[in-house]
Amino acid sequence: MVSNRLGKYLAPALAGIVLILSLPTSPVQANQLEPPPGYYVLPPYKLPANPTDLDKQLLTTMEKYKVVGLSAAVFNERKLIWNGSYGWADLATDRTVNTETVFRAASLSKMITATALMQLYEQGKFGLDDDISQYLGYQIRNPRYSDVKITFRQLLTHTSSIVDSGAYTTILEGTPALLQEIDIQDMLVPDGQYYDPGTFGNYAPGTQFSYSNFGTGIVGTLVEKISGLPFDKYCTKYIFQPLDMSASFEPSDIINWQNIAVLYRPDASLTSFRPTKDNYNGTKPTPATSAGALAHSPAGGLRTNSTDLAKFLQVHMNGGMVKQHTRILKPDTADLMHSMQWFGYSMSGFYKQKGLNFHITDDLVPGKRLVGHSGEAYGLSGDAYYDPDSKLGIVFLMNGANLIDANPYYSVENAIAKTLFTTFAPKASNKPKQIKAKAGASFITVNNRKIFLQTPVSIIKTGKKQLLYLPAITAADTLSTGLEQTDDTVTFTIAESKATLTAGQASMTVNSKTLPLPQAPYIQNGQLLVPVRELAAALKIKIIFSLSLSGYTPH
């Protein structure tokens, strides 16, 4: 799960923080005061036998932010490049993190859950804009908008109006064991035992973004209903086993269960930590008592290690396939999942662009448009993202840390991600983006990646010129820019440059200058279409166009 990234532990964490800016030559001595009952002191880290510069940088960051344990991996489209592990998996037993240490991966799980559902989508078993009620076997409606259907696409983009309040939060915070037994129908239909109108937001489905763990629980339930398999068993059979991942949504199925990391929260002094989750004390986890998807937490219950998560992200980077013989998704399905489906401003700006349960962000590493997901729950914090341009990806998982200064990522996340990309990213090629578009098509290609549109490609011929007009959301996806919209006006941002366009106005404002357009942006099928070539030129983005008028209809 991802909580409010401003952090409910922010205020107490600000007291007593000590920053150590360089790795000492001998282990740092932790505060030896007696910890509060139920807490453990964070001891000095064990240094690698021959620490590299990267080891030293990561250990310095860990000391600065009081990270309990860290596992990280770096990969490209062909192989795992590097992996490292540091710190403590279990403070009570002094068990250290190693390359096989398994973490409860929090909201990184959502990428797996979405992939499971999209495997069924590409088999033709549902449409993204279908009413989910047809597949669950009972009707789900926001009681304030009873005539508006709730769709698969809305669940995967957190726009369904099913929110993390009402029944789900009440049960999770009060009697979480009930999720092992409850039928999700009892939370969603008016005559259900646990129904609460507060489960639904005060807005129509499809009109607003609200990050919803419960919504992803419903995605897991849909996987069960459509496939006929329990959610955890489906993911094992069709994702984990084909990719040779040591992973499961059922911790008792983890062969290496003794190496599951305990999750921790810090006290106010940041010198000691209390266990919050996966503290099995040498006893094998007990299997869930229910086969229902909620019992396995599709939103956050994945257990896996960093190198296996790298395998999964590598598959998505490669259009659904790894090692030329293992395919879990068709290329078009993978591209669809990574295409920008929603944009806006949510969770204090943490979410600005979203695919189908894949996060699209410019904020983790400066100058990098990354695709993937973050996670935070019970003390776990971590990130799994890749750069579609450089074909480099990173995964890192921490089982406890000082989570402060969210802007919008926590400072420790920015520091680790920047270190890994700085160390391993290839030199920027500065090659222009290659865009291919055909009038009337449902997609364009950008550097061989398909971006799918909800309104057809529009190529307008004016004299000898061909003007490519795309929906604003597709233009932002194509050019890797930020995007804001107010009514019929959109603003695209990249680095320090801004370009603002308005429907019906044959000019745009670029960094306070007004530039003419050959034709004004216009509304079609509810989408604001903007001129991509002119926009790219104004923002100094290098583009090579290949446009086809086949199927062209004059605008």
XYZ file of C-alpha atoms in Angstrom:
555
model
C 0.000 0.000 0.000
C 1.045 3.599 -0.448
C 0.064 5.797 2.455
C 0.073 9.589 2.555
C 3.679 10.193 1.599
C 3.888 13.292 3.770
C 4.184 10.614 6.429
C 2.235 10.172 9.637
C 5.602 9.642 11.354
C 7.059 12.891 10.020
C 6.545 15.077 13.074
C 8.156 12.792 15.703
C 10.880 11.844 13.250
C 12.140 15.418 13.063
C 13.296 15.296 16.662
C 16.739 13.930 17.373
C 17.800 13.233 13.777
C 21.550 12.888 13.244
C 22.929 13.083 9.723
C 26.237 11.374 8.937
C 27.469 12.543 5.563
C 30.368 10.186 4.864
C 31.039 6.534 5.576
C 33.310 6.200 8.636
C 36.399 4.027 8.604
C 35.000 1.968 11.472
C 31.390 0.948 12.166
C 29.200 3.699 13.564
C 28.142 3.063 17.126
C 24.383 3.211 17.545
C 22.803 4.976 20.481
C 23.138 2.443 23.273
C 20.318 3.759 25.444
C 17.826 1.105 26.447
C 15.162 0.967 23.697
C 11.456 1.265 24.525
C 9.680 -2.047 25.215
C 9.159 -4.004 21.990
C 11.804 -2.015 20.097
C 15.271 -3.017 18.922
C 18.366 -0.860 18.630
C 19.718 -0.442 15.096
C 23.265 -1.857 15.365
C 26.235 -0.903 13.167
C 26.125 -2.243 9.628
C 28.471 -4.998 8.531
C 30.744 -3.736 5.780
C 31.500 -5.817 2.666
C 34.983 -7.364 2.638
C 36.134 -5.045 -0.140
C 33.596 -2.215 -0.291
C 33.257 -0.472 -3.638
C 32.482 3.203 -4.097
C 28.856 2.195 -4.702
C 28.779 0.183 -1.461
C 30.126 3.206 0.408
C 27.587 5.583 -1.130
C 24.655 3.303 -0.305
C 25.860 2.645 3.238
C 26.279 6.368 3.794
C 22.703 6.913 2.654
C 21.523 4.101 4.908
C 23.260 5.648 7.905
C 21.856 9.084 7.111
C 18.270 7.848 6.906
C 18.554 5.019 9.453
C 17.666 2.269 6.975
C 17.310 -1.095 8.711
C 18.018 -3.261 5.671
C 18.339 -2.682 1.932
C 18.259 -4.990 -1.085
C 18.747 -3.514 -4.561
C 19.098 -4.642 -8.170
C 19.917 -2.944 -11.484
C 19.013 -4.436 -14.854
C 18.773 -3.718 -18.556
C 16.724 -5.388 -21.281
C 19.143 -8.326 -21.475
C 20.386 -9.131 -17.990
C 20.763 -8.333 -14.326
C 23.675 -5.876 -14.137
C 24.199 -5.624 -10.386
C 22.624 -6.473 -7.073
C 23.581 -5.629 -3.523
C 22.318 -6.212 0.009
C 23.083 -4.402 3.251
C 21.886 -4.143 6.824
C 19.485 -6.247 8.812
C 16.604 -8.541 7.899
C 15.804 -9.316 11.556
C 17.093 -7.165 14.411
C 16.113 -9.717 17.065
C 18.394 -12.420 15.638
C 21.024 -10.257 13.871
C 20.048 -11.874 10.565
C 21.471 -9.834 7.706
C 19.901 -8.983 4.348
C 21.281 -11.033 1.459
C 20.457 -11.360 -2.240
C 17.742 -13.936 -1.493
C 16.013 -12.003 1.297
C 12.267 -11.835 0.665
C 10.303 -8.655 1.427
C 6.602 -7.934 1.647
C 6.656 -5.624 -1.359
C 3.664 -3.382 -0.510
C 2.199 -1.558 -3.523
C 4.783 -2.928 -5.931
C 2.305 -5.825 -5.793
C -0.159 -3.799 -7.863
C 1.912 -4.268 -11.012
C 1.659 -8.047 -10.609
C -2.081 -7.891 -9.960
C -2.656 -5.687 -13.000
C -0.551 -8.004 -15.163
C -2.621 -10.999 -14.058
C -5.833 -9.235 -15.069
C -4.388 -8.026 -18.367
C -3.358 -11.565 -19.297
C -7.070 -12.372 -19.209
C -7.870 -9.194 -21.142
C -5.630 -10.159 -24.043
C -7.413 -13.514 -24.166
C -10.590 -11.598 -25.009
C -12.342 -12.406 -21.733
C -13.451 -8.822 -21.039
C -13.136 -5.271 -22.340
C -11.437 -2.517 -20.394
C -14.565 -0.375 -20.484
C -16.930 -3.205 -19.568
C -19.051 -3.000 -16.427
C -17.276 -5.113 -13.777
C -20.682 -6.112 -12.393
C -21.168 -8.461 -15.353
C -18.125 -10.471 -14.288
C -18.566 -10.409 -10.516
C -22.139 -11.688 -10.752
C -23.689 -8.833 -8.757
C -24.161 -5.150 -9.417
C -21.742 -2.603 -7.993
C -22.727 1.048 -8.137
C -21.673 4.207 -6.400
C -24.929 4.954 -4.522
C -24.652 8.637 -5.448
C -24.333 7.765 -9.176
C -26.364 4.608 -9.524
C -26.729 4.944 -13.302
C -22.948 5.038 -13.964
C -21.092 1.763 -14.475
C -17.728 0.988 -12.864
C -15.190 -0.403 -15.331
C -11.974 -2.412 -15.425
C -10.057 0.612 -16.735
C -11.277 2.716 -13.818
C -10.101 0.142 -11.277
C -6.674 0.002 -12.934
C -6.355 3.801 -12.970
C -7.809 4.477 -9.484
C -10.715 6.432 -10.960
C -13.533 3.995 -10.084
C -14.811 6.107 -7.125
C -14.206 3.061 -4.883
C -11.989 4.562 -2.192
C -9.955 3.514 0.828
C -12.521 4.607 3.366
C -15.743 3.081 4.560
C -15.904 -0.661 5.158
C -12.451 -1.593 3.865
C -10.536 0.805 6.097
C -12.744 0.081 9.100
C -12.048 -3.637 8.837
C -8.347 -3.224 8.019
C -7.730 -0.973 11.015
C -10.067 -2.685 13.479
C -10.345 -6.388 12.672
C -7.883 -7.180 9.835
C -8.249 -10.928 10.400
C -11.792 -10.545 9.067
C -10.328 -10.052 5.585
C -9.338 -13.722 5.737
C -13.013 -14.677 5.848
C -15.125 -11.944 4.311
C -16.859 -12.221 0.948
C -16.052 -9.033 -0.916
C -19.691 -8.871 -2.067
C -20.719 -8.096 1.525
C -18.757 -4.842 1.309
C -20.013 -3.750 -2.105
C -23.755 -4.360 -2.325
C -26.354 -2.431 -0.270
C -27.720 -5.478 1.540
C -24.239 -6.777 2.404
C -23.302 -7.303 6.047
C -20.374 -4.871 5.837
C -21.722 -2.421 3.268
C -20.916 1.230 3.909
C -21.749 4.084 1.480
C -18.442 5.644 2.589
C -16.705 3.040 0.431
C -17.615 5.263 -2.530
C -16.383 8.776 -3.216
C -18.656 11.736 -3.752
C -17.954 11.872 -7.485
C -18.963 9.888 -10.535
C -16.857 6.897 -11.621
C -14.226 7.920 -14.147
C -14.110 11.603 -13.156
C -11.520 11.732 -10.345
C -8.410 9.904 -9.124
C -8.315 8.437 -5.627
C -5.610 5.907 -4.824
C -7.460 2.763 -3.794
C -6.035 -0.391 -2.277
C -9.548 -1.770 -2.046
C -9.970 -1.179 -5.771
C -6.950 -3.398 -6.414
C -8.481 -6.005 -4.106
C -11.455 -6.021 -6.470
C -9.039 -6.483 -9.402
C -7.718 -9.592 -7.656
C -11.265 -10.825 -7.157
C -11.956 -10.320 -10.867
C -8.880 -12.418 -11.680
C -10.428 -15.196 -9.591
C -13.908 -14.875 -11.099
C -12.702 -14.782 -14.710
C -9.926 -17.397 -14.482
C -11.628 -19.819 -12.093
C -8.428 -20.010 -9.989
C -7.649 -18.546 -6.560
C -5.832 -15.253 -7.024
C -2.546 -16.348 -5.431
C -2.489 -19.641 -7.356
C -3.182 -17.851 -10.628
C -0.231 -15.476 -10.140
C 2.059 -18.366 -9.248
C 1.055 -20.423 -12.283
C 1.010 -17.707 -14.923
C 3.577 -15.155 -13.710
C 5.968 -16.421 -11.028
C 6.645 -19.911 -12.355
C 7.199 -18.852 -15.999
C 9.644 -16.168 -14.825
C 11.327 -18.456 -12.266
C 10.508 -16.016 -9.480
C 10.698 -16.997 -5.828
C 7.519 -15.109 -5.078
C 3.981 -15.554 -3.817
C 0.974 -13.715 -2.417
C 0.783 -16.557 0.122
C 3.820 -16.325 2.464
C 3.443 -19.949 3.580
C 4.229 -20.947 -0.018
C 7.634 -19.220 0.044
C 10.213 -22.035 0.121
C 12.755 -19.609 1.554
C 10.357 -18.383 4.249
C 13.105 -18.302 6.917
C 14.679 -15.481 4.902
C 11.632 -13.187 4.880
C 12.585 -9.747 6.197
C 10.824 -8.383 9.266
C 9.310 -4.939 8.650
C 9.977 -2.129 11.150
C 8.841 1.348 12.173
C 11.232 3.680 14.044
C 10.706 5.373 17.383
C 10.889 9.163 17.707
C 14.663 9.108 18.275
C 15.269 7.011 15.124
C 17.688 4.785 17.027
C 15.391 1.833 17.658
C 12.674 0.054 15.714
C 9.619 -2.059 16.442
C 8.542 -4.980 14.240
C 5.226 -4.474 12.437
C 4.854 -7.284 9.896
C 6.311 -10.662 8.898
C 7.833 -11.203 12.347
C 7.485 -14.998 12.284
C 9.978 -15.745 15.093
C 11.216 -18.926 13.416
C 7.740 -20.350 12.834
C 6.535 -20.993 9.294
C 3.712 -18.625 8.275
C 0.218 -20.023 8.585
C -1.694 -20.296 5.283
C -4.631 -17.966 4.744
C -7.879 -19.554 5.816
C -9.799 -18.183 2.841
C -9.266 -18.576 -0.884
C -10.744 -15.109 -1.452
C -8.430 -12.597 -3.101
C -8.597 -10.113 -0.218
C -7.019 -12.710 2.076
C -3.863 -12.450 -0.042
C -3.850 -8.641 -0.375
C -3.570 -8.093 -4.145
C -2.774 -4.455 -3.337
C 0.262 -5.125 -1.166
C 0.767 -8.747 -0.137
C 3.415 -9.905 -2.626
C 6.502 -11.498 -1.067
C 9.572 -11.564 -3.269
C 13.192 -10.432 -3.486
C 14.731 -7.568 -5.429
C 16.328 -9.669 -8.177
C 13.085 -11.480 -8.925
C 11.222 -8.176 -9.101
C 13.896 -7.101 -11.579
C 12.957 -10.106 -13.754
C 9.329 -8.989 -13.738
C 10.170 -5.376 -14.672
C 12.549 -6.636 -17.341
C 9.637 -8.469 -18.957
C 7.614 -5.257 -19.079
C 10.598 -3.351 -20.450
C 10.833 -5.972 -23.216
C 7.183 -5.868 -24.235
C 6.076 -8.913 -22.234
C 8.962 -11.284 -22.963
C 12.301 -12.209 -21.417
C 15.198 -14.273 -22.733
C 13.579 -14.641 -26.165
C 11.450 -17.588 -25.097
C 9.389 -16.695 -22.032
C 6.387 -14.496 -22.751
C 3.735 -13.552 -20.192
C 2.129 -10.676 -22.158
C 1.704 -9.700 -25.785
C 3.682 -6.583 -26.782
C 0.507 -4.576 -27.414
C -0.819 -5.430 -23.960
C 2.396 -4.356 -22.262
C 2.451 -1.106 -24.251
C -1.175 -0.448 -23.365
C -0.400 -0.871 -19.671
C 2.430 1.666 -19.930
C 0.478 4.210 -22.014
C -0.674 7.243 -20.049
C -4.317 6.642 -19.107
C -4.796 9.393 -16.517
C -3.097 12.655 -15.609
C -3.711 15.150 -12.857
C -2.442 15.945 -9.377
C -3.059 13.587 -6.452
C -1.448 12.641 -3.136
C 0.411 15.962 -2.869
C 1.696 15.561 -6.420
C 3.039 12.049 -6.018
C 0.670 10.894 -8.768
C 0.605 13.014 -11.908
C 0.502 10.357 -14.652
C -0.816 6.815 -14.525
C -0.970 3.833 -16.848
C -2.896 0.649 -16.006
C -1.585 0.330 -12.445
C 1.832 1.434 -13.663
C 3.062 4.764 -12.333
C 4.670 7.206 -14.793
C 6.919 9.689 -13.009
C 9.545 12.386 -13.566
C 10.145 12.909 -9.851
C 12.231 9.959 -8.629
C 15.394 10.756 -10.631
C 15.897 14.239 -12.133
C 15.649 14.195 -15.915
C 14.308 10.641 -16.134
C 10.810 9.628 -17.270
C 10.348 6.329 -15.414
C 7.662 3.633 -15.528
C 6.932 1.259 -12.650
C 5.607 1.585 -9.102
C 6.547 2.502 -5.548
C 5.489 0.900 -2.301
C 5.141 1.840 1.346
C 3.433 -0.098 4.139
C 4.221 -1.249 7.687
C 7.711 0.291 7.400
C 8.545 -1.216 4.015
C 9.468 1.343 1.401
C 10.721 0.587 -2.061
C 10.688 1.384 -5.743
C 10.753 -0.593 -8.997
C 11.042 1.503 -12.166
C 12.681 1.478 -15.568
C 13.634 4.123 -18.110
C 12.112 3.253 -21.515
C 14.724 5.391 -23.302
C 17.986 4.127 -21.780
C 16.574 0.633 -21.100
C 17.873 0.701 -17.535
C 15.819 -0.318 -14.524
C 16.224 -0.366 -10.759
C 14.575 -2.146 -7.843
C 15.239 -1.468 -4.185
C 13.464 -2.593 -1.029
C 13.953 -1.312 2.543
C 12.370 -2.945 5.588
C 12.509 0.166 7.764
C 13.852 3.702 7.471
C 13.481 7.332 8.449
C 10.885 8.430 5.899
C 11.018 12.226 5.838
C 10.927 15.121 3.384
C 8.436 13.747 0.876
C 8.741 15.942 -2.221
C 6.961 13.907 -3.492
C 9.240 10.872 -2.915
C 10.987 10.426 0.405
C 14.534 11.776 0.400
C 15.985 8.312 0.980
C 14.229 7.041 -2.172
C 15.582 9.912 -4.278
C 19.077 9.387 -2.896
C 19.216 5.647 -3.604
C 17.586 5.912 -7.036
C 19.901 8.748 -8.104
C 22.954 6.809 -6.920
C 21.971 3.721 -8.895
C 21.140 5.596 -12.089
C 24.276 7.739 -11.849
C 26.402 4.620 -11.443
C 24.866 2.469 -14.162
C 22.953 4.586 -16.682
C 24.503 4.648 -20.156
C 25.585 7.982 -21.575
C 22.614 9.918 -22.942
C 22.386 9.416 -26.696
C 20.360 12.576 -27.371
C 18.828 10.823 -30.357
C 15.544 12.277 -31.633
C 12.323 10.445 -30.892
C 11.008 8.580 -33.910
C 7.252 8.971 -34.261
C 5.193 7.008 -36.747
C 1.513 7.776 -37.176
C -1.235 6.819 -39.606
C -4.404 8.853 -39.970
C -7.390 7.136 -38.374
C -5.266 4.583 -36.462
C -5.884 3.725 -32.823
C -2.200 4.055 -31.904
C 1.068 5.745 -32.790
C 4.576 4.352 -32.312
C 7.343 6.198 -30.483
C 10.751 4.528 -30.731
C 8.860 1.297 -31.581
C 6.640 1.548 -28.481
C 2.942 1.738 -29.225
C 0.903 4.417 -27.489
C -2.810 3.703 -27.689
C -5.375 6.470 -28.154
C -9.016 6.666 -27.162
C -9.732 8.837 -30.231
C -8.203 8.142 -33.678
C -4.980 9.709 -34.942
C -5.674 12.981 -36.764
C -3.341 14.090 -39.564
C -4.442 17.328 -41.187
C -3.150 18.365 -44.608
C -2.703 22.105 -45.130
C -0.994 22.849 -48.440
C 2.236 20.866 -48.468
C 2.261 20.388 -44.695
C 0.971 17.461 -42.707
C -0.047 18.377 -39.174
C -0.199 15.629 -36.551
C -2.878 16.348 -33.951
C -3.074 14.060 -30.920
C -5.058 14.136 -27.676
C -3.159 16.152 -25.080
C -2.631 13.082 -22.885
C -1.088 11.204 -25.837
C 1.076 14.176 -26.804
C 2.458 14.314 -23.250
C 3.107 10.564 -23.307
C 4.787 10.868 -26.719
C 7.052 13.776 -25.755
C 7.656 12.653 -22.125
C 6.359 15.919 -20.710
C 4.285 16.814 -17.714
C 0.686 17.852 -18.337
C -1.896 20.024 -16.611
C -5.368 20.846 -17.877
C -7.976 23.390 -16.834
C -11.159 23.313 -18.896
C -10.023 23.667 -22.546
C -6.478 24.836 -21.745
C -3.474 22.528 -21.367
C 0.084 23.180 -20.233
C 2.994 20.901 -21.145
C 6.185 21.057 -19.065
C 9.672 19.664 -19.543
C 12.593 20.819 -17.407
C 12.113 24.598 -17.083
C 10.060 25.017 -20.272
C 6.285 25.412 -20.458
C 3.914 25.530 -23.407
C 0.235 26.443 -22.974
C -2.443 25.829 -25.619
C -6.182 26.510 -25.643
C -8.912 25.032 -27.814
C -9.841 27.414 -30.625
C -6.760 29.635 -30.260
C -4.276 29.507 -33.148
C -1.309 30.359 -30.932
C 0.472 28.978 -27.901
C 2.372 30.575 -25.046
C 5.893 29.229 -24.574
C 7.848 30.572 -21.597
C 5.862 33.839 -21.732
C 6.261 34.226 -25.509
C 3.340 33.864 -27.922
C 3.962 31.666 -30.971
C 1.544 31.209 -33.894
C 0.068 27.800 -34.770
C -0.910 26.710 -38.293
C -4.277 25.595 -36.912
C -5.900 25.927 -33.505
C -6.209 22.979 -31.090
C -9.722 21.531 -31.130
C -12.056 19.221 -29.228
C -12.931 15.806 -30.662
C -14.704 12.967 -28.823
C -14.250 14.894 -25.596
C -10.467 15.110 -26.088
C -8.418 18.269 -26.696
C -6.209 17.628 -29.732
C -2.941 19.560 -30.049
C -0.290 19.904 -32.815
C 2.606 17.631 -31.858
C 5.291 18.825 -34.305
C 4.863 22.461 -33.308
C 4.696 21.588 -29.614
C 7.911 19.549 -29.813
C 9.716 22.356 -31.640
C 8.610 24.923 -29.060
C 9.889 22.732 -26.199
C 13.117 21.923 -28.097
C 12.370 18.194 -28.196
C 14.012 16.453 -31.160
C 11.541 14.480 -33.259
C 11.643 12.554 -36.544
C 8.165 12.128 -38.013
C 6.848 9.482 -40.366
C 3.221 10.337 -41.169
C 0.766 8.515 -43.414
C -2.452 10.012 -44.736
C -3.939 6.592 -45.500
C -7.496 6.768 -44.231
C -7.274 10.582 -44.020
C -10.482 12.517 -43.544
C -10.294 16.343 -43.799
C -10.993 18.082 -40.489
